[in-house]
Amino acid sequence: MAQRENRLARLARLGGLTTRLSTSWVGQRVREALTDDAGRRSLRETFQKQSAEQLVATLGQLRGAAMKFGQALSMAAEHLDLPEEVKAELSKLQAEGEPVPFETIRRTIEAELGRPVSELFGTIDPTPLGTASLAQAHAATLPDGREVVVKVLHDGVEEGVQADLLAVRTLMASARVVGGRTREEMDAIYDEVRERLLEELDYLQEAANIHAFRQAFGDDDPRVRIPRQHNRLCTERVIVLDRLPGKPLRTFLQTASPAQRQAAGINLAGLFFTMAFKHRLLHCDPHPGNYLFEEDGRIGLLDFGCVKRFRPSWIGRYAQAAVGAVDNDREAVLTACYDLGAWDGQDTEAADAIWDFCDTIVGPWRGRLYRVGSHDDDIMDRVQPVAERIWRAKGVTGPRDIIFLHRTLGGIYTMGRQLGVEARWDEMVRREVQPALEALSG
């Protein structure tokens, strides 16, 4: 009964948030219609800040899918044309959540592993390293002195995630009606989000993901470190991993030289391509807290709960679209999108929207060095109206496999902007997607 009440309470909070924002938006449009241009700008900025405050106040109190959605929103806000006070408000969702008392953590560890914490570990710090939407992490040492991290799922988080998924499904149904999307398309997207999120609630699945990444990258790749899991200390709710060196992005940026930033940014981009197009195994939770940066640019990956695996045929066709875009080959892009199931092959307005979307993103860096995060890096501002055309186009269908690929690409781009990395991105794309093209043709 208590679980049902908790679920209803979460749904009420999320539903109330949606209603408040929708009602505020209608009133805002009415007020804007009754004032001049300067007044409209002032009203809009005030409305955006108030809406951001409501989002932070509601999502910041919840864990699970709701909080993860809020964190994704705050990352996106970093490269949108929003007032600085709005970005500052949304950035609060990137902050750590309220810590869970260590006695609660201790009880969970001992219940899961069947032994007292004092026998399992040489030491364990009761102050958490971090508290995230789904779990809390603590520094510890094994009896042999090895430094590890102990990650423990929050009590009741499964119930909260199920309630959040119900709310997400309701919101997606509304989006389907507003955007004119098909039920099949939105159901496929929902199923993809649901599958990835539920996998994050099983640390045995995360341990299997880490094993797959270690098989792919080993210990000797100079770009990346993958932690080693300790299988005898892993259950569905507790996972123990070697502690990695490095600094969080924000700390790294405070002291890193331009050369160190450049090295880290190139490694970050190259790692994305290698994961997706060579190993077809993508770490797709691009929250900055899931990356550690070393002085030589090497990157430590954390949190392998959300991992996407791609079929060779699908990622190969996506690689064809990417190469077509950098080669300024509209026909190649549209053929690949048809093969991906993203375009119906007939709607010319949809074809124009797809090509304009690709050209808007890729055009600025064809044939030249391009620094992301520079004063002229306005790709996100220019792509937004084109993306809206794609959303409205009847001949476009969003393949479910693209959801987490683009989520990760967006997160990598956001971190790249902060690093200020410069490259010949067209050359990198052509080079790095070759394994996927070879797998497709072979």
CSV table of C-alpha atoms in Angstrom, one decimal:
chain,number,residue,atom,x,y,z
A,1,MET,CA,0.0,0.0,0.0
A,2,ALA,CA,2.8,2.4,0.9
A,3,GLN,CA,4.5,1.6,-2.5
A,4,ARG,CA,1.3,2.4,-4.3
A,5,GLU,CA,1.0,5.7,-2.4
A,6,ASN,CA,4.6,6.6,-3.2
A,7,ARG,CA,4.0,5.9,-6.9
A,8,LEU,CA,0.9,8.0,-6.9
A,9,ALA,CA,2.7,10.8,-5.2
A,10,ARG,CA,5.5,10.8,-7.8
A,11,LEU,CA,2.9,10.8,-10.6
A,12,ALA,CA,1.1,13.7,-8.9
A,13,ARG,CA,4.3,15.7,-8.7
A,14,LEU,CA,5.2,15.1,-12.3
A,15,GLY,CA,1.7,15.6,-13.6
A,16,GLY,CA,1.3,18.8,-11.6
A,17,LEU,CA,4.6,20.1,-13.0
A,18,THR,CA,3.4,19.5,-16.5
A,19,THR,CA,0.1,21.3,-15.8
A,20,ARG,CA,1.8,24.3,-14.2
A,21,LEU,CA,4.2,24.7,-17.1
A,22,SER,CA,1.5,24.3,-19.7
A,23,THR,CA,-0.8,26.8,-18.1
A,24,SER,CA,2.0,29.2,-17.6
A,25,TRP,CA,3.0,28.9,-21.3
A,26,VAL,CA,-0.5,29.8,-22.4
A,27,GLY,CA,-0.7,32.8,-20.1
A,28,GLN,CA,2.8,33.9,-21.3
A,29,ARG,CA,1.8,33.9,-24.9
A,30,VAL,CA,-1.3,36.0,-24.1
A,31,ARG,CA,0.9,38.6,-22.2
A,32,GLU,CA,3.4,38.7,-25.0
A,33,ALA,CA,0.7,39.5,-27.5
A,34,LEU,CA,-0.2,42.6,-25.5
A,35,THR,CA,3.2,44.3,-25.3
A,36,ASP,CA,6.0,45.6,-27.5
A,37,ASP,CA,9.2,43.9,-28.6
A,38,ALA,CA,11.3,45.0,-25.6
A,39,GLY,CA,8.5,44.0,-23.2
A,40,ARG,CA,8.2,40.6,-24.9
A,41,ARG,CA,11.9,39.9,-24.4
A,42,SER,CA,11.7,40.8,-20.7
A,43,LEU,CA,8.5,38.7,-20.2
A,44,ARG,CA,10.1,35.8,-22.0
A,45,GLU,CA,13.3,35.8,-19.9
A,46,THR,CA,11.2,36.1,-16.7
A,47,PHE,CA,9.0,33.2,-17.8
A,48,GLN,CA,12.0,31.0,-18.7
A,49,LYS,CA,13.6,31.6,-15.3
A,50,GLN,CA,10.4,30.9,-13.4
A,51,SER,CA,9.9,27.7,-15.5
A,52,ALA,CA,13.4,26.6,-14.8
A,53,GLU,CA,12.9,27.2,-11.1
A,54,GLN,CA,9.8,25.0,-11.1
A,55,LEU,CA,11.6,22.2,-13.0
A,56,VAL,CA,14.5,22.3,-10.5
A,57,ALA,CA,12.2,22.4,-7.5
A,58,THR,CA,10.2,19.4,-8.6
A,59,LEU,CA,12.9,17.2,-10.3
A,60,GLY,CA,15.5,17.9,-7.7
A,61,GLN,CA,13.4,16.2,-5.1
A,62,LEU,CA,13.0,13.0,-7.1
A,63,ARG,CA,15.4,10.3,-7.9
A,64,GLY,CA,15.2,7.8,-10.8
A,65,ALA,CA,14.1,8.6,-14.3
A,66,ALA,CA,12.8,12.1,-13.4
A,67,MET,CA,16.1,13.3,-12.1
A,68,LYS,CA,18.0,11.7,-15.0
A,69,PHE,CA,15.7,13.6,-17.4
A,70,GLY,CA,16.4,16.8,-15.5
A,71,GLN,CA,20.2,16.3,-15.7
A,72,ALA,CA,19.9,15.7,-19.5
A,73,LEU,CA,17.9,18.9,-19.8
A,74,SER,CA,20.4,20.9,-17.9
A,75,MET,CA,23.2,19.6,-20.1
A,76,ALA,CA,21.3,20.6,-23.3
A,77,ALA,CA,20.7,24.1,-21.8
A,78,GLU,CA,24.4,24.8,-21.8
A,79,HIS,CA,24.5,25.3,-25.5
A,80,LEU,CA,21.0,26.8,-26.1
A,81,ASP,CA,20.3,30.5,-26.5
A,82,LEU,CA,19.0,31.0,-23.0
A,83,PRO,CA,19.6,33.8,-20.4
A,84,GLU,CA,22.5,33.1,-18.1
A,85,GLU,CA,20.3,33.1,-15.0
A,86,VAL,CA,18.2,30.4,-16.6
A,87,LYS,CA,21.2,28.3,-17.4
A,88,ALA,CA,22.5,28.8,-13.8
A,89,GLU,CA,19.1,27.6,-12.4
A,90,LEU,CA,19.0,24.5,-14.6
A,91,SER,CA,22.7,23.7,-13.8
A,92,LYS,CA,21.6,23.0,-10.2
A,93,LEU,CA,20.2,19.7,-11.5
A,94,GLN,CA,23.8,18.7,-12.2
A,95,ALA,CA,24.7,19.0,-8.5
A,96,GLU,CA,24.7,15.9,-6.3
A,97,GLY,CA,21.5,14.8,-4.6
A,98,GLU,CA,20.9,14.7,-0.9
A,99,PRO,CA,23.2,12.0,0.6
A,100,VAL,CA,21.6,8.8,1.9
A,101,PRO,CA,22.7,8.1,5.6
A,102,PHE,CA,25.6,5.7,5.7
A,103,GLU,CA,23.7,3.3,8.1
A,104,THR,CA,21.2,2.8,5.3
A,105,ILE,CA,24.0,2.1,2.9
A,106,ARG,CA,25.7,-0.3,5.4
A,107,ARG,CA,22.4,-2.3,5.8
A,108,THR,CA,22.0,-2.7,2.1
A,109,ILE,CA,25.6,-3.8,1.6
A,110,GLU,CA,25.4,-6.4,4.4
A,111,ALA,CA,22.0,-7.7,3.3
A,112,GLU,CA,23.3,-8.1,-0.3
A,113,LEU,CA,26.7,-9.6,0.4
A,114,GLY,CA,25.8,-11.5,3.6
A,115,ARG,CA,28.8,-10.4,5.7
A,116,PRO,CA,29.6,-7.4,7.9
A,117,VAL,CA,31.1,-4.4,6.1
A,118,SER,CA,34.1,-4.7,8.4
A,119,GLU,CA,34.9,-8.1,7.0
A,120,LEU,CA,34.3,-7.2,3.4
A,121,PHE,CA,36.5,-4.1,3.3
A,122,GLY,CA,39.6,-2.8,5.0
A,123,THR,CA,38.1,0.6,5.2
A,124,ILE,CA,35.0,2.4,3.8
A,125,ASP,CA,34.4,6.1,3.9
A,126,PRO,CA,31.0,6.9,5.3
A,127,THR,CA,31.0,10.2,3.4
A,128,PRO,CA,29.9,9.5,-0.1
A,129,LEU,CA,32.0,10.3,-3.2
A,130,GLY,CA,28.7,11.2,-4.8
A,131,THR,CA,24.9,10.7,-4.8
A,132,ALA,CA,23.3,10.3,-8.2
A,133,SER,CA,19.8,9.8,-9.3
A,134,LEU,CA,19.9,6.0,-8.9
A,135,ALA,CA,22.7,5.2,-6.5
A,136,GLN,CA,25.3,6.4,-4.1
A,137,ALA,CA,29.1,5.7,-4.2
A,138,HIS,CA,31.6,5.4,-1.4
A,139,ALA,CA,35.4,5.1,-1.5
A,140,ALA,CA,36.8,2.0,0.2
A,141,THR,CA,39.7,-0.3,0.3
A,142,LEU,CA,39.8,-4.1,0.1
A,143,PRO,CA,41.5,-6.1,2.9
A,144,ASP,CA,44.6,-6.2,0.6
A,145,GLY,CA,44.7,-2.4,0.4
A,146,ARG,CA,43.4,-2.0,-3.1
A,147,GLU,CA,41.4,1.2,-3.6
A,148,VAL,CA,37.8,0.6,-4.8
A,149,VAL,CA,34.5,2.3,-5.2
A,150,VAL,CA,31.3,0.7,-3.7
A,151,LYS,CA,28.2,1.7,-5.5
A,152,VAL,CA,24.8,1.0,-3.9
A,153,LEU,CA,21.3,1.4,-5.5
A,154,HIS,CA,18.9,3.6,-3.5
A,155,ASP,CA,16.2,1.8,-1.6
A,156,GLY,CA,12.9,1.9,-3.5
A,157,VAL,CA,14.4,3.4,-6.6
A,158,GLU,CA,12.9,0.6,-8.7
A,159,GLU,CA,9.4,1.7,-7.7
A,160,GLY,CA,10.2,5.3,-8.4
A,161,VAL,CA,11.5,4.4,-11.9
A,162,GLN,CA,8.4,2.5,-12.7
A,163,ALA,CA,6.3,5.5,-11.7
A,164,ASP,CA,8.5,7.9,-13.7
A,165,LEU,CA,8.1,5.6,-16.8
A,166,LEU,CA,4.4,5.9,-16.5
A,167,ALA,CA,4.7,9.7,-16.5
A,168,VAL,CA,7.1,9.6,-19.4
A,169,ARG,CA,4.7,7.5,-21.4
A,170,THR,CA,1.9,10.0,-20.7
A,171,LEU,CA,4.1,12.9,-21.8
A,172,MET,CA,5.1,11.1,-24.9
A,173,ALA,CA,1.5,10.4,-25.8
A,174,SER,CA,0.9,14.2,-25.6
A,175,ALA,CA,3.9,14.9,-27.7
A,176,ARG,CA,2.7,12.4,-30.3
A,177,VAL,CA,-0.6,14.2,-30.6
A,178,VAL,CA,1.0,17.6,-30.8
A,179,GLY,CA,3.7,16.6,-33.2
A,180,GLY,CA,1.5,14.3,-35.4
A,181,ARG,CA,3.9,11.3,-34.8
A,182,THR,CA,2.6,7.8,-35.2
A,183,ARG,CA,1.9,5.6,-32.2
A,184,GLU,CA,4.3,3.0,-33.5
A,185,GLU,CA,7.2,5.5,-33.6
A,186,MET,CA,6.6,6.8,-30.1
A,187,ASP,CA,6.1,3.3,-28.7
A,188,ALA,CA,9.4,2.2,-30.2
A,189,ILE,CA,11.2,5.2,-28.6
A,190,TYR,CA,9.5,4.6,-25.3
A,191,ASP,CA,10.5,0.9,-25.3
A,192,GLU,CA,14.1,1.9,-26.1
A,193,VAL,CA,14.2,4.4,-23.1
A,194,ARG,CA,12.5,1.9,-20.8
A,195,GLU,CA,14.9,-1.0,-21.7
A,196,ARG,CA,18.0,1.1,-21.1
A,197,LEU,CA,16.7,2.6,-17.9
A,198,LEU,CA,15.7,-0.8,-16.4
A,199,GLU,CA,19.1,-2.2,-17.2
A,200,GLU,CA,20.6,0.5,-15.0
A,201,LEU,CA,18.8,-1.0,-12.0
A,202,ASP,CA,20.7,-4.3,-12.3
A,203,TYR,CA,24.3,-4.2,-11.3
A,204,LEU,CA,25.0,-7.7,-12.5
A,205,GLN,CA,24.1,-6.4,-16.0
A,206,GLU,CA,26.5,-3.5,-15.4
A,207,ALA,CA,29.2,-5.9,-14.4
A,208,ALA,CA,28.6,-7.7,-17.7
A,209,ASN,CA,28.9,-4.4,-19.6
A,210,ILE,CA,32.2,-3.6,-17.9
A,211,HIS,CA,33.5,-7.0,-18.9
A,212,ALA,CA,32.5,-6.3,-22.5
A,213,PHE,CA,34.3,-3.0,-22.4
A,214,ARG,CA,37.4,-4.5,-20.9
A,215,GLN,CA,37.4,-7.1,-23.6
A,216,ALA,CA,37.2,-4.3,-26.2
A,217,PHE,CA,39.7,-1.9,-24.8
A,218,GLY,CA,41.9,-3.8,-22.4
A,219,ASP,CA,44.3,-2.0,-20.1
A,220,ASP,CA,46.7,-0.6,-22.7
A,221,ASP,CA,44.6,1.8,-24.7
A,222,PRO,CA,46.2,5.2,-24.1
A,223,ARG,CA,42.9,7.1,-24.5
A,224,VAL,CA,40.8,5.4,-21.9
A,225,ARG,CA,40.7,3.5,-18.6
A,226,ILE,CA,38.0,1.0,-17.9
A,227,PRO,CA,37.6,-0.1,-14.2
A,228,ARG,CA,37.9,-3.7,-13.1
A,229,GLN,CA,34.8,-5.1,-11.3
A,230,HIS,CA,35.2,-7.5,-8.3
A,231,ASN,CA,32.6,-10.2,-9.2
A,232,ARG,CA,32.5,-11.8,-5.7
A,233,LEU,CA,31.4,-8.4,-4.3
A,234,CYS,CA,28.7,-7.7,-7.0
A,235,THR,CA,25.0,-8.3,-6.7
A,236,GLU,CA,21.9,-6.8,-8.4
A,237,ARG,CA,22.1,-3.9,-6.0
A,238,VAL,CA,25.8,-3.5,-5.1
A,239,ILE,CA,28.8,-3.3,-7.3
A,240,VAL,CA,32.5,-2.9,-6.4
A,241,LEU,CA,35.0,-1.5,-8.9
A,242,ASP,CA,38.6,-0.4,-8.9
A,243,ARG,CA,39.0,3.3,-8.2
A,244,LEU,CA,40.3,5.2,-11.3
A,245,PRO,CA,42.7,8.2,-11.3
A,246,GLY,CA,41.7,11.5,-12.8
A,247,LYS,CA,39.7,14.6,-12.1
A,248,PRO,CA,36.0,15.5,-12.9
A,249,LEU,CA,35.7,17.8,-15.9
A,250,ARG,CA,35.0,21.0,-13.9
A,251,THR,CA,38.1,20.4,-11.8
A,252,PHE,CA,40.2,19.5,-14.8
A,253,LEU,CA,39.3,22.7,-16.6
A,254,GLN,CA,40.4,24.8,-13.7
A,255,THR,CA,44.1,23.8,-14.1
A,256,ALA,CA,44.5,22.2,-17.6
A,257,SER,CA,46.7,23.8,-20.2
A,258,PRO,CA,45.3,24.4,-23.7
A,259,ALA,CA,47.4,21.4,-24.9
A,260,GLN,CA,45.9,19.2,-22.1
A,261,ARG,CA,42.4,20.3,-23.0
A,262,GLN,CA,43.0,19.6,-26.7
A,263,ALA,CA,44.4,16.1,-25.9
A,264,ALA,CA,41.4,15.3,-23.7
A,265,GLY,CA,38.9,16.6,-26.3
A,266,ILE,CA,40.5,14.6,-29.2
A,267,ASN,CA,40.5,11.4,-27.0
A,268,LEU,CA,36.9,12.0,-26.0
A,269,ALA,CA,35.8,12.3,-29.6
A,270,GLY,CA,37.9,9.4,-30.8
A,271,LEU,CA,36.5,7.3,-27.9
A,272,PHE,CA,33.0,7.9,-29.1
A,273,PHE,CA,33.7,6.8,-32.6
A,274,THR,CA,35.6,3.7,-31.5
A,275,MET,CA,32.8,2.6,-29.2
A,276,ALA,CA,30.0,3.2,-31.7
A,277,PHE,CA,31.6,2.3,-35.1
A,278,LYS,CA,34.3,-0.3,-34.2
A,279,HIS,CA,33.0,-2.1,-31.1
A,280,ARG,CA,29.3,-1.3,-31.6
A,281,LEU,CA,29.2,-0.9,-27.8
A,282,LEU,CA,28.4,2.6,-26.6
A,283,HIS,CA,28.6,4.0,-23.1
A,284,CYS,CA,25.6,6.3,-23.4
A,285,ASP,CA,25.2,8.1,-20.1
A,286,PRO,CA,27.3,11.3,-21.1
A,287,HIS,CA,26.9,13.1,-17.8
A,288,PRO,CA,30.2,14.9,-17.0
A,289,GLY,CA,30.3,13.1,-13.7
A,290,ASN,CA,30.8,9.8,-15.5
A,291,TYR,CA,34.2,10.9,-16.9
A,292,LEU,CA,37.5,11.4,-15.2
A,293,PHE,CA,40.3,13.4,-17.0
A,294,GLU,CA,44.1,12.8,-16.5
A,295,GLU,CA,46.8,15.3,-17.3
A,296,ASP,CA,47.9,13.5,-20.4
A,297,GLY,CA,44.3,13.5,-21.8
A,298,ARG,CA,43.5,9.9,-20.9
A,299,ILE,CA,39.9,9.5,-19.8
A,300,GLY,CA,38.4,7.2,-17.2
A,301,LEU,CA,34.9,5.9,-17.8
A,302,LEU,CA,32.5,5.5,-15.0
A,303,ASP,CA,29.0,4.1,-14.7
A,304,PHE,CA,28.3,1.4,-17.3
A,305,GLY,CA,24.7,0.9,-16.5
A,306,CYS,CA,23.4,2.5,-19.7
A,307,VAL,CA,25.1,0.8,-22.6
A,308,LYS,CA,23.8,0.5,-26.2
A,309,ARG,CA,24.7,-2.3,-28.5
A,310,PHE,CA,24.3,-1.8,-32.3
A,311,ARG,CA,23.7,-4.3,-35.1
A,312,PRO,CA,26.4,-4.1,-37.8
A,313,SER,CA,23.9,-3.4,-40.5
A,314,TRP,CA,22.3,-0.5,-38.6
A,315,ILE,CA,25.5,1.3,-37.5
A,316,GLY,CA,27.0,0.6,-41.0
A,317,ARG,CA,24.2,2.4,-42.7
A,318,TYR,CA,24.4,5.3,-40.2
A,319,ALA,CA,28.1,5.5,-41.1
A,320,GLN,CA,27.1,5.8,-44.7
A,321,ALA,CA,24.9,8.7,-43.8
A,322,ALA,CA,27.7,10.4,-41.8
A,323,VAL,CA,30.2,10.1,-44.7
A,324,GLY,CA,27.6,11.3,-47.1
A,325,ALA,CA,27.1,14.4,-45.0
A,326,VAL,CA,30.8,15.3,-44.7
A,327,ASP,CA,31.2,14.7,-48.5
A,328,ASN,CA,28.3,17.0,-49.2
A,329,ASP,CA,26.5,14.2,-50.9
A,330,ARG,CA,22.8,14.6,-50.5
A,331,GLU,CA,21.8,11.5,-52.4
A,332,ALA,CA,24.1,9.3,-50.3
A,333,VAL,CA,22.6,10.7,-47.1
A,334,LEU,CA,19.0,10.2,-48.2
A,335,THR,CA,19.7,6.6,-49.5
A,336,ALA,CA,21.3,5.7,-46.1
A,337,CYS,CA,18.3,7.3,-44.2
A,338,TYR,CA,15.9,5.3,-46.3
A,339,ASP,CA,17.8,2.1,-45.6
A,340,LEU,CA,17.8,3.0,-41.9
A,341,GLY,CA,14.0,3.4,-41.9
A,342,ALA,CA,14.4,7.1,-41.1
A,343,TRP,CA,12.8,8.4,-44.4
A,344,ASP,CA,9.9,6.9,-46.4
A,345,GLY,CA,11.7,7.6,-49.7
A,346,GLN,CA,8.8,9.7,-51.1
A,347,ASP,CA,8.2,12.8,-48.9
A,348,THR,CA,10.2,15.6,-50.6
A,349,GLU,CA,9.7,18.0,-47.7
A,350,ALA,CA,11.0,15.4,-45.3
A,351,ALA,CA,14.0,14.8,-47.6
A,352,ASP,CA,14.8,18.5,-47.6
A,353,ALA,CA,14.5,18.7,-43.8
A,354,ILE,CA,16.9,15.7,-43.4
A,355,TRP,CA,19.4,17.2,-45.7
A,356,ASP,CA,19.2,20.7,-44.3
A,357,PHE,CA,19.7,19.2,-40.8
A,358,CYS,CA,22.8,17.3,-41.8
A,359,ASP,CA,24.2,20.3,-43.8
A,360,THR,CA,23.6,22.7,-40.9
A,361,ILE,CA,25.6,20.5,-38.5
A,362,VAL,CA,28.4,19.4,-40.9
A,363,GLY,CA,28.7,22.4,-43.2
A,364,PRO,CA,30.6,24.7,-40.9
A,365,TRP,CA,33.5,22.2,-40.5
A,366,ARG,CA,33.8,20.7,-44.0
A,367,GLY,CA,37.3,21.1,-45.3
A,368,ARG,CA,38.7,23.2,-42.4
A,369,LEU,CA,39.8,23.2,-38.8
A,370,TYR,CA,36.9,23.9,-36.5
A,371,ARG,CA,36.9,24.7,-32.8
A,372,VAL,CA,33.8,23.6,-30.9
A,373,GLY,CA,32.9,26.2,-28.2
A,374,SER,CA,34.4,29.1,-30.1
A,375,HIS,CA,32.5,32.3,-30.5
A,376,ASP,CA,31.4,31.3,-34.0
A,377,ASP,CA,30.2,27.8,-32.9
A,378,ASP,CA,26.5,28.5,-33.3
A,379,ILE,CA,25.5,25.1,-34.7
A,380,MET,CA,22.9,24.4,-32.0
A,381,ASP,CA,21.2,27.7,-32.5
A,382,ARG,CA,21.0,27.2,-36.2
A,383,VAL,CA,19.9,23.6,-36.1
A,384,GLN,CA,17.0,24.1,-33.8
A,385,PRO,CA,14.5,25.4,-36.4
A,386,VAL,CA,15.6,22.6,-38.8
A,387,ALA,CA,15.1,20.0,-36.2
A,388,GLU,CA,11.5,21.3,-35.7
A,389,ARG,CA,10.9,20.7,-39.4
A,390,ILE,CA,12.1,17.1,-39.1
A,391,TRP,CA,9.7,16.7,-36.1
A,392,ARG,CA,6.8,17.9,-38.2
A,393,ALA,CA,7.7,15.9,-41.3
A,394,LYS,CA,5.3,13.0,-42.0
A,395,GLY,CA,7.9,11.1,-44.0
A,396,VAL,CA,10.5,11.0,-41.2
A,397,THR,CA,10.5,8.3,-38.5
A,398,GLY,CA,13.0,8.3,-35.6
A,399,PRO,CA,14.6,4.9,-35.4
A,400,ARG,CA,14.8,3.7,-31.9
A,401,ASP,CA,18.5,2.9,-32.2
A,402,ILE,CA,19.3,6.6,-32.9
A,403,ILE,CA,18.0,7.8,-29.5
A,404,PHE,CA,21.0,6.9,-27.3
A,405,LEU,CA,23.5,7.4,-30.1
A,406,HIS,CA,22.4,11.0,-30.5
A,407,ARG,CA,22.1,11.5,-26.7
A,408,THR,CA,25.7,10.4,-26.3
A,409,LEU,CA,26.9,12.5,-29.3
A,410,GLY,CA,25.1,15.6,-27.8
A,411,GLY,CA,26.8,15.0,-24.4
A,412,ILE,CA,30.2,14.6,-26.0
A,413,TYR,CA,29.7,17.8,-28.0
A,414,THR,CA,28.7,19.6,-24.8
A,415,MET,CA,31.9,18.5,-23.1
A,416,GLY,CA,34.0,19.3,-26.2
A,417,ARG,CA,32.6,22.8,-26.2
A,418,GLN,CA,33.9,23.3,-22.6
A,419,LEU,CA,37.3,21.9,-23.6
A,420,GLY,CA,37.4,24.1,-26.7
A,421,VAL,CA,38.8,21.3,-28.8
A,422,GLU,CA,39.8,21.9,-32.5
A,423,ALA,CA,40.1,19.3,-35.3
A,424,ARG,CA,39.4,18.5,-38.9
A,425,TRP,CA,36.2,16.8,-37.9
A,426,ASP,CA,35.4,15.8,-41.5
A,427,GLU,CA,38.6,13.8,-41.7
A,428,MET,CA,38.0,12.2,-38.3
A,429,VAL,CA,34.5,11.1,-39.4
A,430,ARG,CA,35.8,9.5,-42.6
A,431,ARG,CA,38.6,7.7,-40.8
A,432,GLU,CA,36.8,6.6,-37.6
A,433,VAL,CA,33.6,5.1,-39.2
A,434,GLN,CA,35.6,2.9,-41.6
A,435,PRO,CA,35.3,-0.2,-39.3
A,436,ALA,CA,31.5,0.0,-39.5
A,437,LEU,CA,31.6,0.5,-43.3
A,438,GLU,CA,33.9,-2.5,-43.7
A,439,ALA,CA,31.6,-4.7,-41.5
A,440,LEU,CA,28.6,-3.7,-43.6
A,441,SER,CA,30.3,-4.5,-46.9
A,442,GLY,CA,32.0,-7.7,-45.6
